[in-house]
mmCIF file of N, CA and C in Angstrom:
data_model
loop_
_atom_site.group_PDB
_atom_site.id
_atom_site.type_symbol
_atom_site.label_atom_id
_atom_site.label_comp_id
_atom_site.label_asym_id
_atom_site.label_seq_id
_atom_site.Cartn_x
_atom_site.Cartn_y
_atom_site.Cartn_z
ATOM 1 N N MET R 108 52.503 120.704 -82.834
ATOM 2 C CA MET R 108 52.671 121.289 -83.153
ATOM 3 C C MET R 108 52.518 122.376 -81.978
ATOM 4 N N GLN R 109 52.621 123.505 -82.383
ATOM 5 C CA GLN R 109 52.617 124.818 -81.221
ATOM 6 C C GLN R 109 52.056 125.407 -81.554
ATOM 7 N N ALA R 110 51.319 125.889 -80.671
ATOM 8 C CA ALA R 110 49.527 126.569 -80.947
ATOM 9 C C ALA R 110 49.623 127.822 -81.053
ATOM 10 N N ASN R 111 49.744 128.310 -81.849
ATOM 11 C CA ASN R 111 49.220 130.205 -82.177
ATOM 12 C C ASN R 111 50.666 130.532 -83.136
ATOM 13 N N ALA R 112 51.183 128.942 -83.756
ATOM 14 C CA ALA R 112 52.967 129.209 -84.606
ATOM 15 C C ALA R 112 52.968 128.877 -84.951
ATOM 16 N N ALA R 113 51.777 129.423 -86.288
ATOM 17 C CA ALA R 113 51.215 129.482 -87.738
ATOM 18 C C ALA R 113 50.453 130.618 -87.961
ATOM 19 N N SER R 114 49.606 131.008 -88.922
ATOM 20 C CA SER R 114 48.462 131.707 -88.982
ATOM 21 C C SER R 114 46.898 131.433 -89.617
ATOM 22 N N ARG R 115 47.275 129.850 -90.649
ATOM 23 C CA ARG R 115 46.723 129.851 -91.221
ATOM 24 C C ARG R 115 46.566 127.482 -90.940
ATOM 25 N N TYR R 116 45.602 127.542 -90.759
ATOM 26 C CA TYR R 116 45.765 125.150 -90.922
ATOM 27 C C TYR R 116 44.373 125.013 -91.707
ATOM 28 N N GLU R 117 45.174 123.858 -92.457
ATOM 29 C CA GLU R 117 43.927 123.163 -92.887
ATOM 30 C C GLU R 117 43.478 121.882 -91.677
ATOM 31 N N VAL R 118 42.527 121.707 -92.498
ATOM 32 C CA VAL R 118 42.105 120.075 -91.356
ATOM 33 C C VAL R 118 40.954 119.857 -91.848
ATOM 34 N N THR R 119 40.836 118.571 -91.751
ATOM 35 C CA THR R 119 40.187 117.543 -92.665
ATOM 36 C C THR R 119 38.529 117.310 -91.961
ATOM 37 N N ARG R 120 37.800 116.632 -92.831
ATOM 38 C CA ARG R 120 36.097 115.847 -91.635
ATOM 39 C C ARG R 120 36.532 115.384 -90.165
ATOM 40 N N ALA R 121 38.451 114.753 -90.128
ATOM 41 C CA ALA R 121 38.184 113.795 -89.223
ATOM 42 C C ALA R 121 38.290 114.404 -88.214
ATOM 43 N N GLU R 122 39.168 115.624 -88.345
ATOM 44 C CA GLU R 122 39.687 116.449 -86.795
ATOM 45 C C GLU R 122 38.652 117.570 -86.171
ATOM 46 N N LEU R 123 36.955 116.925 -87.345
ATOM 47 C CA LEU R 123 35.827 117.060 -86.332
ATOM 48 C C LEU R 123 35.923 116.949 -85.179
ATOM 49 N N PRO R 124 34.481 117.259 -84.229
ATOM 50 C CA PRO R 124 34.622 119.766 -83.793
ATOM 51 C C PRO R 124 35.653 119.411 -84.002
ATOM 52 N N LEU R 125 35.991 120.728 -84.461
ATOM 53 C CA LEU R 125 37.332 121.746 -84.917
ATOM 54 C C LEU R 125 37.427 122.534 -83.336
ATOM 55 N N HIS R 126 38.351 121.886 -83.092
ATOM 56 C CA HIS R 126 38.336 124.006 -81.627
ATOM 57 C C HIS R 126 40.006 123.959 -81.483
ATOM 58 N N CYS R 127 39.732 124.757 -81.357
ATOM 59 C CA CYS R 127 41.441 126.237 -80.755
ATOM 60 C C CYS R 127 41.612 126.137 -79.569
ATOM 61 N N PRO R 128 42.582 125.489 -79.059
ATOM 62 C CA PRO R 128 43.638 124.792 -79.570
ATOM 63 C C PRO R 128 44.000 123.583 -80.588
ATOM 64 N N MET R 129 43.843 123.082 -80.604
ATOM 65 C CA MET R 129 44.515 121.172 -81.410
ATOM 66 C C MET R 129 44.598 120.225 -80.528
ATOM 67 N N ASP R 130 44.227 118.874 -80.210
ATOM 68 C CA ASP R 130 45.114 118.179 -79.427
ATOM 69 C C ASP R 130 46.281 118.065 -79.461
ATOM 70 N N ASP R 131 46.973 118.495 -80.951
ATOM 71 C CA ASP R 131 48.573 118.536 -81.210
ATOM 72 C C ASP R 131 49.182 119.112 -81.148
ATOM 73 N N MET R 132 48.697 120.345 -80.729
ATOM 74 C CA MET R 132 49.498 121.832 -80.452
ATOM 75 C C MET R 132 49.775 122.342 -78.900
ATOM 76 N N THR R 133 51.166 122.389 -78.718
ATOM 77 C CA THR R 133 51.474 122.058 -76.787
ATOM 78 C C THR R 133 50.713 123.403 -76.551
ATOM 79 N N LEU R 134 49.652 123.577 -75.609
ATOM 80 C CA LEU R 134 48.714 123.937 -74.535
ATOM 81 C C LEU R 134 49.016 125.075 -73.820
ATOM 82 N N TRP R 135 50.335 124.879 -72.886
ATOM 83 C CA TRP R 135 51.093 125.698 -71.866
ATOM 84 C C TRP R 135 50.786 126.848 -72.156
ATOM 85 N N ASN R 136 51.152 127.444 -73.991
ATOM 86 C CA ASN R 136 51.279 128.259 -73.537
ATOM 87 C C ASN R 136 49.851 129.258 -74.317
ATOM 88 N N SER R 137 49.189 128.384 -74.515
ATOM 89 C CA SER R 137 48.192 128.850 -74.569
ATOM 90 C C SER R 137 46.138 129.558 -74.388
ATOM 91 N N HIS R 138 45.832 129.284 -75.764
ATOM 92 C CA HIS R 138 44.125 130.360 -74.656
ATOM 93 C C HIS R 138 42.748 128.318 -74.467
ATOM 94 N N PRO R 139 42.727 129.184 -73.360
ATOM 95 C CA PRO R 139 41.599 128.148 -73.131
ATOM 96 C C PRO R 139 40.809 127.091 -74.338
ATOM 97 N N ARG R 140 39.851 126.485 -74.687
ATOM 98 C CA ARG R 140 40.304 125.603 -75.937
ATOM 99 C C ARG R 140 38.578 126.369 -76.385
ATOM 100 N N VAL R 141 37.720 126.917 -77.396
ATOM 101 C CA VAL R 141 37.269 127.212 -77.764
ATOM 102 C C VAL R 141 36.455 126.931 -79.456
ATOM 103 N N TYR R 142 35.444 125.527 -79.267
ATOM 104 C CA TYR R 142 34.868 124.888 -80.596
ATOM 105 C C TYR R 142 34.068 125.958 -81.126
ATOM 106 N N LEU R 143 35.141 125.650 -82.972
ATOM 107 C CA LEU R 143 34.661 126.971 -83.443
ATOM 108 C C LEU R 143 33.651 125.845 -84.915
ATOM 109 N N PRO R 144 32.354 126.409 -85.447
ATOM 110 C CA PRO R 144 31.314 125.768 -86.045
ATOM 111 C C PRO R 144 31.493 126.227 -87.550
ATOM 112 N N ILE R 145 32.869 125.333 -87.706
ATOM 113 C CA ILE R 145 33.275 125.990 -89.290
ATOM 114 C C ILE R 145 32.399 125.155 -90.357
ATOM 115 N N GLU R 146 31.908 124.299 -90.190
ATOM 116 C CA GLU R 146 30.655 123.591 -91.058
ATOM 117 C C GLU R 146 29.438 124.762 -91.285
ATOM 118 N N GLU R 147 29.665 125.295 -90.406
ATOM 119 C CA GLU R 147 27.853 126.266 -89.932
ATOM 120 C C GLU R 147 29.258 127.417 -90.750
ATOM 121 N N GLN R 148 29.706 127.205 -91.664
ATOM 122 C CA GLN R 148 30.450 128.987 -92.083
ATOM 123 C C GLN R 148 30.687 128.811 -92.956
ATOM 124 N N GLY R 149 30.707 128.122 -93.572
ATOM 125 C CA GLY R 149 31.096 128.010 -94.855
ATOM 126 C C GLY R 149 32.101 127.313 -95.038
ATOM 127 N N GLY R 150 33.154 126.276 -94.637
ATOM 128 C CA GLY R 150 34.745 126.399 -94.614
ATOM 129 C C GLY R 150 35.366 126.960 -94.329
ATOM 130 N N GLU R 151 35.406 128.290 -92.641
ATOM 131 C CA GLU R 151 36.368 128.508 -92.537
ATOM 132 C C GLU R 151 35.420 129.496 -91.700
ATOM 133 N N ALA R 152 36.623 129.554 -90.296
ATOM 134 C CA ALA R 152 36.922 129.299 -88.896
ATOM 135 C C ALA R 152 37.529 130.698 -88.169
ATOM 136 N N LYS R 153 37.652 131.435 -87.697
ATOM 137 C CA LYS R 153 38.700 131.850 -86.872
ATOM 138 C C LYS R 153 38.457 131.857 -85.749
ATOM 139 N N CYS R 154 39.654 131.868 -85.160
ATOM 140 C CA CYS R 154 39.122 132.536 -83.457
ATOM 141 C C CYS R 154 39.611 133.384 -82.527
ATOM 142 N N PRO R 155 38.763 133.329 -82.420
ATOM 143 C CA PRO R 155 38.846 134.352 -81.672
ATOM 144 C C PRO R 155 39.466 135.816 -80.323
ATOM 145 N N TYR R 156 40.075 133.631 -79.679
ATOM 146 C CA TYR R 156 41.276 134.435 -79.019
ATOM 147 C C TYR R 156 42.109 134.882 -79.436
ATOM 148 N N CYS R 157 42.929 133.772 -80.472
ATOM 149 C CA CYS R 157 44.486 133.746 -81.323
ATOM 150 C C CYS R 157 43.810 134.515 -82.341
ATOM 151 N N GLY R 158 43.117 133.918 -83.113
ATOM 152 C CA GLY R 158 42.798 134.903 -84.440
ATOM 153 C C GLY R 158 44.031 133.907 -85.943
ATOM 154 N N ALA R 159 43.532 132.640 -85.415
ATOM 155 C CA ALA R 159 43.982 131.424 -86.078
ATOM 156 C C ALA R 159 43.315 130.734 -87.360
ATOM 157 N N VAL R 160 43.090 131.050 -88.533
ATOM 158 C CA VAL R 160 42.062 131.078 -89.359
ATOM 159 C C VAL R 160 42.312 129.030 -90.096
ATOM 160 N N TYR R 161 40.689 128.511 -90.061
ATOM 161 C CA TYR R 161 40.889 126.998 -90.027
ATOM 162 C C TYR R 161 40.025 126.642 -91.261
ATOM 163 N N ILE R 162 40.701 126.542 -92.293
ATOM 164 C CA ILE R 162 40.527 125.812 -93.986
ATOM 165 C C ILE R 162 39.863 123.991 -93.617
ATOM 166 N N LEU R 163 38.154 123.741 -93.992
ATOM 167 C CA LEU R 163 38.121 122.582 -94.753
ATOM 168 C C LEU R 163 38.497 122.023 -95.532
ATOM 169 N N LYS R 164 39.453 121.248 -95.157
ATOM 170 C CA LYS R 164 40.156 120.747 -97.379
ATOM 171 C C LYS R 164 39.102 120.016 -97.572
ATOM 172 N N ASP R 165 37.796 119.291 -96.951
ATOM 173 C CA ASP R 165 37.209 118.552 -97.692
ATOM 174 C C ASP R 165 35.450 119.149 -97.300
ATOM 175 N N LEU R 166 35.755 119.873 -98.186
ATOM 176 C CA LEU R 166 34.407 120.379 -97.310
ATOM 177 C C LEU R 166 32.690 119.483 -98.633
#
């Protein structure tokens, strides 16, 4: 998956701790890795670099 290719991503607990870009994203054209506290934010987190929104599916 390419970083910043979508603006909304659904993730599961198996993918925690959540970070953007995620492991399966192409990194060469992206931003530094940032960890997002999705569980502490009610199951939704927004990347401060690219604006991607992550939704925790199995909250």
